[in-house]
Amino acid sequence: MNKKDSIYAQLLRLLLISAFAAFVVFCGLNYAGEYLVEGYLEKTDYIKQKNQDYVEKLQKYIDKEQLSSRDVAKLNVWTKSQKVLSIRIYKDEIQVFNSEYPEQEVWEEEIAAGNYAWEQYYNIRFSDGTAEIEMTGIYYYQFYNYALITEIIISFFLFLLLVLLGIRKKIEYIRKLNDEIQILEGGGLDYEITVKGKDELAELGASLDTMRISFCNLIEQEKKMVQENQRIVTEMSHDLRTPVTSIMLYTEILKKGTYKNVEQEKEYIEKIDKKARRMKQLTDHLFEYSLITGETEVKLEDAESYEVLFYDLFSETCSYLEQKGFHSEFQVKWINQMICVSTEYMMRIMDNITSNIVKYADPSMPIIISSIEEEQMAGFIFENHIRMVGEKVESTEIGIQSIKTMMSKMGGKCRIEQENRLFRIILLFPIVSR
């Protein structure tokens, strides 16, 4: 995920865009508000009427206090009491009072009346004669203040609305993820999680969907394991029934003494012994398989080099096969790689491999042992030819299944290849970085 696609970056862009849009709207509203206020003030003569009211108030105050145009202090007191006025008084076209600078002494020769066209002058009677007053009322600015407050409120709510609309999509997606999680909790594991966008929420949705798929695969694997266990138990029951029936038959013959001679008696005893050993072998395989599949995890040993791990195992295996009448060709190249294994599992795996070779391989053909490297894995290959003559040996494939299970628990792979009579078992282990 790029930083520009993160929720923080999206939120920042949303805030900036919303703020810019609100500012543009504020500028438009401000222009329109000033235009409307000015139009209202011009059309209604509001300012002129207010000024006339304050002129009348000032005239009453002058008459009551018998003020002259030079009574600056009392004029200043009255102006401050109104709070919304500024006035300038001119006598004989010379400014004698300015409420904006009440403490400053005004000299007659300094400031003359401007008589600007946009200024409105009113006559006021003082005790020392008539004077002109120019009045500026700031009271009408309240309209501009009201308009400004309204513009700010509208712009703020527009900003807030745009932000909420932008966040709403994310909130809806969060609610959708919550609904889909509840579907998964209800057992609907086939329901695919919706993935939208490229931000953290999209990654969360993708992770949830990956978890769903992994859980489905786990359930499927467990289901296959249960089916495989049921299949093996069924086949084992059938395979055990056959030697048991034979043993019971030969035992009955021996008990009744219905054999012809001593040689036939020995033959029946040998068959009983062979069937009993076959039963023991089957039960041993079944016990081993149940032990392997029942273990939840295996503790791997420290990483060792390929040669250190397998040299003794290969040496013992080749010697054992030579004793059983097989010729082995050792073509292993000692790969310079580090591998982690469980010694206990490796002993079981090699026992199963040699046991299968002794039972099923053709002694006239060599057993080839070679090394292999494949991607980030390394291991070895056992190759032999399947026996074609002699007594047919029954197989439950428990040994192969046990090897696959043990390799999987060590993080490795077991691959079986067969071409006509050629049988090959390939074992691969993960390479450990140095």
XYZ file of C-alpha atoms in Angstrom:
434
model
C 0.000 0.000 0.000
C 1.314 3.442 -0.976
C 1.273 6.220 1.617
C -0.955 8.277 -0.672
C -3.590 5.516 -0.468
C -3.600 5.330 3.338
C -6.595 6.446 5.379
C -4.566 9.329 6.845
C -3.717 10.654 3.371
C -7.321 10.271 2.210
C -8.599 12.055 5.315
C -6.105 14.891 4.808
C -7.180 15.296 1.173
C -10.825 15.247 2.234
C -10.232 17.956 4.855
C -8.293 20.153 2.429
C -10.882 19.816 -0.350
C -13.755 20.429 2.070
C -11.982 23.473 3.550
C -11.293 24.896 0.083
C -14.919 24.370 -0.998
C -16.184 25.971 2.234
C -13.817 28.940 1.730
C -15.012 29.474 -1.858
C -18.635 29.365 -0.699
C -17.807 31.755 2.158
C -16.276 34.268 -0.270
C -19.356 34.051 -2.486
C -21.727 34.436 0.445
C -19.690 37.344 1.823
C -19.867 39.201 -1.472
C -23.592 38.498 -1.794
C -24.197 39.438 1.864
C -22.476 42.812 1.544
C -24.378 43.493 -1.650
C -27.726 42.686 -0.034
C -26.963 44.701 3.148
C -25.860 47.739 1.175
C -28.912 47.482 -1.059
C -31.178 47.246 1.954
C -29.589 50.249 3.666
C -29.851 52.378 0.531
C -33.437 51.472 -0.272
C -34.837 51.833 3.251
C -33.041 55.081 4.343
C -32.180 53.214 7.528
C -28.934 55.122 8.113
C -30.528 58.518 7.500
C -33.370 57.771 9.914
C -31.009 56.531 12.627
C -28.775 59.574 12.232
C -31.821 61.871 12.570
C -32.853 60.113 15.779
C -29.415 60.583 17.307
C -29.290 64.248 16.219
C -32.542 64.839 18.093
C -31.119 63.070 21.167
C -27.991 65.229 21.005
C -30.047 68.437 20.637
C -32.051 67.566 23.752
C -28.838 66.878 25.669
C -27.321 70.260 24.572
C -30.473 72.157 25.499
C -30.627 70.456 28.875
C -26.981 71.062 29.738
C -26.764 74.488 28.019
C -23.634 73.381 26.191
C -21.504 75.456 23.896
C -19.617 74.095 20.931
C -16.454 74.235 23.075
C -17.723 71.976 25.873
C -15.620 69.095 24.638
C -15.692 67.064 27.868
C -19.478 66.870 28.139
C -19.854 66.212 24.411
C -17.380 63.388 24.791
C -19.315 61.940 27.747
C -22.525 61.891 25.731
C -20.814 60.285 22.711
C -19.357 57.504 24.866
C -22.717 56.859 26.449
C -24.200 56.164 23.014
C -21.422 53.626 22.178
C -22.397 53.448 18.549
C -21.629 56.970 17.327
C -18.752 59.048 16.116
C -19.415 62.764 15.533
C -17.554 65.804 14.246
C -18.746 69.365 14.959
C -17.988 72.311 12.673
C -18.593 75.949 13.586
C -18.097 78.547 10.905
C -16.791 75.687 8.704
C -14.001 74.955 11.187
C -13.864 71.643 13.098
C -14.195 72.215 16.820
C -14.844 68.621 18.042
C -14.028 65.096 16.900
C -15.225 62.186 19.056
C -12.595 59.903 17.569
C -9.854 62.037 19.163
C -11.535 63.376 22.294
C -8.317 64.167 24.163
C -6.720 66.030 21.263
C -7.120 69.827 21.226
C -8.458 71.097 17.891
C -7.360 74.497 16.655
C -9.706 76.508 14.499
C -7.121 77.293 11.897
C -6.090 73.653 11.480
C -9.103 71.683 10.191
C -11.794 73.049 7.914
C -15.050 71.422 6.957
C -14.743 69.143 3.996
C -18.326 69.336 2.811
C -17.984 66.060 0.931
C -20.979 65.002 -1.121
C -21.333 61.639 0.592
C -21.364 63.146 4.094
C -24.611 64.210 5.710
C -24.541 67.396 7.860
C -27.116 68.432 10.438
C -27.614 71.828 12.181
C -27.298 71.840 15.967
C -28.034 74.792 18.253
C -25.429 75.471 20.922
C -25.422 78.240 23.510
C -22.766 80.059 21.491
C -24.557 79.692 18.182
C -25.493 77.209 15.476
C -22.998 74.588 14.316
C -22.938 71.765 11.785
C -22.550 68.171 12.878
C -21.434 65.261 10.736
C -22.533 61.967 12.265
C -21.319 58.463 11.443
C -23.352 55.740 13.001
C -21.641 52.381 13.361
C -24.906 50.845 14.495
C -25.711 49.748 10.958
C -22.630 47.523 10.954
C -24.653 45.032 12.962
C -26.215 43.982 9.663
C -22.763 43.178 8.308
C -21.978 41.290 11.525
C -25.178 39.269 11.255
C -24.438 38.533 7.623
C -20.837 37.510 8.484
C -21.984 35.193 11.278
C -24.539 33.612 8.946
C -21.881 33.138 6.252
C -19.478 31.518 8.728
C -22.180 29.147 10.016
C -23.232 28.120 6.494
C -19.602 27.591 5.415
C -18.850 25.563 8.552
C -21.865 23.306 8.060
C -20.908 22.877 4.397
C -17.379 21.860 5.471
C -18.821 19.460 8.052
C -21.272 18.008 5.515
C -18.539 17.369 2.935
C -16.315 15.692 5.548
C -19.180 13.496 6.798
C -20.106 12.524 3.235
C -16.479 11.556 2.593
C -16.231 9.538 5.814
C -19.616 7.950 5.207
C -18.199 5.689 2.486
C -15.588 4.319 4.865
C -18.159 3.839 7.612
C -20.437 1.967 5.189
C -17.506 -0.258 4.201
C -16.742 -0.950 7.883
C -20.394 -1.871 8.449
C -20.273 -4.139 5.400
C -17.164 -5.871 6.737
C -18.932 -6.306 10.092
C -21.964 -7.862 8.358
C -19.727 -10.195 6.348
C -17.819 -11.231 9.480
C -21.141 -12.117 11.100
C -21.934 -14.240 8.029
C -18.626 -16.064 8.528
C -19.385 -16.503 12.230
C -22.677 -18.093 11.216
C -20.789 -20.740 9.233
C -21.029 -19.215 5.746
C -17.359 -19.745 4.931
C -18.070 -19.754 1.194
C -19.056 -16.070 1.363
C -16.252 -13.958 -0.140
C -15.178 -10.860 1.801
C -15.564 -7.609 -0.150
C -12.297 -5.762 -0.826
C -12.600 -2.086 -1.824
C -9.789 0.388 -2.400
C -6.120 0.193 -1.473
C -6.053 1.556 2.086
C -5.778 -0.112 5.506
C -9.441 -1.157 5.470
C -8.938 -2.862 2.097
C -5.912 -4.681 3.531
C -8.037 -5.725 6.511
C -10.724 -7.062 4.161
C -8.099 -8.930 2.115
C -6.594 -10.395 5.294
C -10.015 -11.530 6.489
C -10.670 -13.188 3.127
C -7.246 -14.871 3.243
C -8.027 -16.089 6.751
C -11.391 -17.395 5.497
C -9.683 -19.287 2.656
C -7.057 -20.692 5.024
C -9.770 -21.825 7.431
C -11.686 -23.465 4.566
C -8.498 -25.238 3.472
C -7.878 -26.348 7.040
C -11.389 -27.765 7.293
C -10.957 -29.469 3.919
C -7.632 -30.954 5.003
C -9.179 -32.168 8.239
C -12.046 -33.663 6.288
C -9.625 -35.438 3.949
C -7.621 -36.664 6.934
C -10.746 -38.091 8.553
C -11.678 -39.777 5.277
C -8.136 -41.095 4.892
C -8.161 -42.452 8.429
C -11.507 -44.122 7.806
C -10.156 -45.602 4.567
C -7.036 -46.927 6.257
C -8.981 -48.380 9.171
C -11.370 -50.074 6.732
C -8.526 -51.496 4.633
C -6.618 -52.562 7.717
C -9.692 -54.325 9.043
C -9.973 -56.195 5.740
C -6.236 -56.951 5.603
C -6.209 -58.193 9.182
C -9.270 -60.363 8.599
C -7.494 -62.368 5.881
C -4.494 -63.585 7.928
C -6.705 -64.093 10.978
C -8.994 -66.356 8.935
C -5.980 -68.292 7.633
C -4.514 -68.658 11.114
C -7.858 -69.919 12.458
C -8.094 -72.405 9.564
C -4.570 -73.815 10.011
C -4.968 -73.866 13.787
C -8.196 -75.891 13.418
C -6.425 -78.350 11.130
C -3.582 -78.763 13.613
C -6.001 -79.185 16.518
C -7.921 -81.925 14.698
C -4.720 -83.540 13.383
C -6.082 -83.746 9.824
C -2.692 -83.108 8.239
C -1.007 -85.908 6.245
C 2.474 -85.993 7.728
C 5.019 -84.096 9.800
C 6.177 -82.068 6.797
C 2.656 -80.789 6.230
C 2.371 -79.996 9.925
C 5.552 -77.907 9.746
C 4.249 -76.211 6.595
C 1.016 -75.195 8.403
C 3.000 -73.960 11.407
C 5.239 -71.870 9.118
C 2.168 -70.387 7.405
C 0.653 -69.560 10.781
C 3.947 -67.901 11.778
C 4.105 -65.965 8.489
C 0.519 -64.759 8.826
C 1.125 -63.801 12.459
C 4.183 -61.771 11.446
C 2.125 -60.130 8.719
C -0.493 -59.216 11.328
C 2.207 -57.787 13.586
C 3.591 -55.771 10.694
C 0.149 -54.373 9.890
C -0.581 -53.472 13.500
C 2.876 -51.841 13.819
C 2.143 -49.714 10.746
C -1.265 -48.805 12.091
C 0.188 -47.836 15.466
C 2.886 -45.747 13.787
C 0.361 -43.989 11.572
C -1.944 -43.194 14.494
C 1.058 -41.920 16.479
C 2.232 -39.639 13.663
C -1.199 -38.214 12.812
C -2.014 -37.704 16.490
C 0.978 -35.444 17.180
C 0.111 -31.769 16.819
C 3.647 -30.491 16.206
C 7.225 -31.687 16.004
C 10.274 -29.992 17.479
C 12.994 -29.636 14.881
C 16.630 -29.789 15.883
C 19.264 -27.149 15.160
C 20.251 -26.700 11.529
C 23.025 -29.010 10.317
C 24.776 -29.483 7.011
C 23.361 -31.920 4.485
C 26.323 -34.293 4.829
C 26.279 -34.357 8.649
C 22.574 -35.192 8.736
C 22.451 -37.936 6.122
C 25.899 -39.556 5.933
C 25.345 -42.101 8.723
C 21.732 -42.759 7.654
C 22.787 -43.506 4.072
C 25.687 -45.683 5.266
C 23.446 -47.780 7.520
C 20.743 -47.998 4.840
C 23.158 -49.219 2.171
C 24.619 -51.821 4.541
C 21.147 -53.069 5.489
C 20.088 -53.380 1.845
C 23.311 -55.273 0.999
C 22.509 -57.748 3.789
C 19.026 -58.250 2.313
C 20.480 -59.122 -1.074
C 20.073 -55.735 -2.803
C 22.750 -53.822 -4.658
C 22.749 -50.079 -4.013
C 24.335 -47.374 -6.127
C 25.235 -44.356 -4.001
C 25.169 -41.279 -6.261
C 24.678 -38.617 -3.594
C 26.543 -35.306 -4.013
C 27.083 -33.615 -0.676
C 25.210 -30.348 -1.155
C 26.597 -27.373 0.753
C 23.297 -26.500 2.434
C 21.892 -26.332 5.984
C 18.735 -28.287 6.878
C 16.566 -28.711 9.994
C 15.043 -32.151 10.695
C 13.769 -34.336 13.507
C 16.151 -37.292 13.999
C 13.327 -39.451 15.345
C 11.207 -38.781 12.276
C 14.155 -39.386 9.941
C 14.790 -42.793 11.546
C 11.130 -43.745 11.024
C 11.189 -42.474 7.439
C 14.333 -44.472 6.570
C 12.888 -47.591 8.235
C 9.705 -47.281 6.149
C 11.691 -46.739 2.946
C 13.965 -49.741 3.488
C 11.014 -51.876 4.579
C 9.137 -51.031 1.373
C 12.239 -51.735 -0.730
C 12.685 -55.146 0.863
C 9.013 -56.019 0.333
C 8.390 -54.639 -3.143
C 11.700 -53.974 -4.940
C 13.321 -56.251 -7.515
C 16.641 -57.533 -6.013
C 18.114 -58.010 -9.497
C 17.970 -54.280 -10.182
C 20.081 -51.709 -8.307
C 18.687 -49.342 -5.688
C 19.828 -45.842 -6.716
C 20.229 -43.176 -4.027
C 20.883 -39.638 -5.271
C 20.663 -36.031 -4.066
C 18.367 -33.263 -5.344
C 18.040 -29.469 -5.114
C 14.775 -27.794 -6.073
C 14.090 -24.062 -5.562
C 14.667 -23.390 -1.831
C 14.636 -27.088 -0.898
C 17.130 -29.939 -0.872
C 16.855 -33.668 -0.259
C 17.374 -37.090 -1.798
C 15.787 -39.684 -4.096
C 15.358 -43.440 -3.669
C 14.801 -45.249 -6.968
C 14.053 -48.945 -7.465
C 12.245 -51.363 -9.799
C 9.067 -53.099 -8.634
C 9.266 -56.878 -8.190
C 7.399 -58.838 -10.859
C 7.808 -62.499 -9.785
C 7.210 -64.469 -6.640
C 4.491 -64.115 -4.079
C 2.411 -60.977 -4.337
C 2.761 -58.820 -1.244
C -0.305 -56.918 -0.144
C 0.080 -53.177 0.521
C -1.983 -50.789 2.643
C 0.189 -47.778 1.706
C 0.355 -46.859 5.394
C 4.131 -46.573 5.205
C 3.992 -44.048 2.355
C 1.229 -42.093 4.087
C 3.297 -41.992 7.297
C 6.297 -40.678 5.366
C 4.173 -37.909 3.786
C 2.756 -36.949 7.173
C 6.164 -36.786 8.852
C 7.687 -34.785 5.984
C 4.799 -32.327 6.101
C 5.268 -31.791 9.844
C 8.946 -31.043 9.265
C 7.993 -28.482 6.622
C 9.152 -30.708 3.774
C 7.598 -32.543 0.855
C 7.248 -36.162 -0.155
C 6.643 -36.881 -3.840
C 5.946 -40.295 -5.355
C 6.689 -41.020 -9.029
C 6.059 -44.276 -10.878
C 6.733 -45.160 -14.511
C 5.811 -48.749 -15.356
C 8.061 -50.768 -13.028
C 10.258 -47.828 -12.003
C 9.320 -46.485 -8.570
C 10.799 -43.291 -7.149
C 10.295 -41.566 -3.795
C 11.573 -37.978 -3.487
C 12.062 -36.260 -0.123
C 12.653 -32.483 0.018
C 13.572 -30.374 3.070
C 13.522 -26.543 3.410
C 16.973 -24.942 3.167
C 17.936 -22.837 6.177
C 19.745 -19.556 5.497
C 23.222 -19.411 6.968
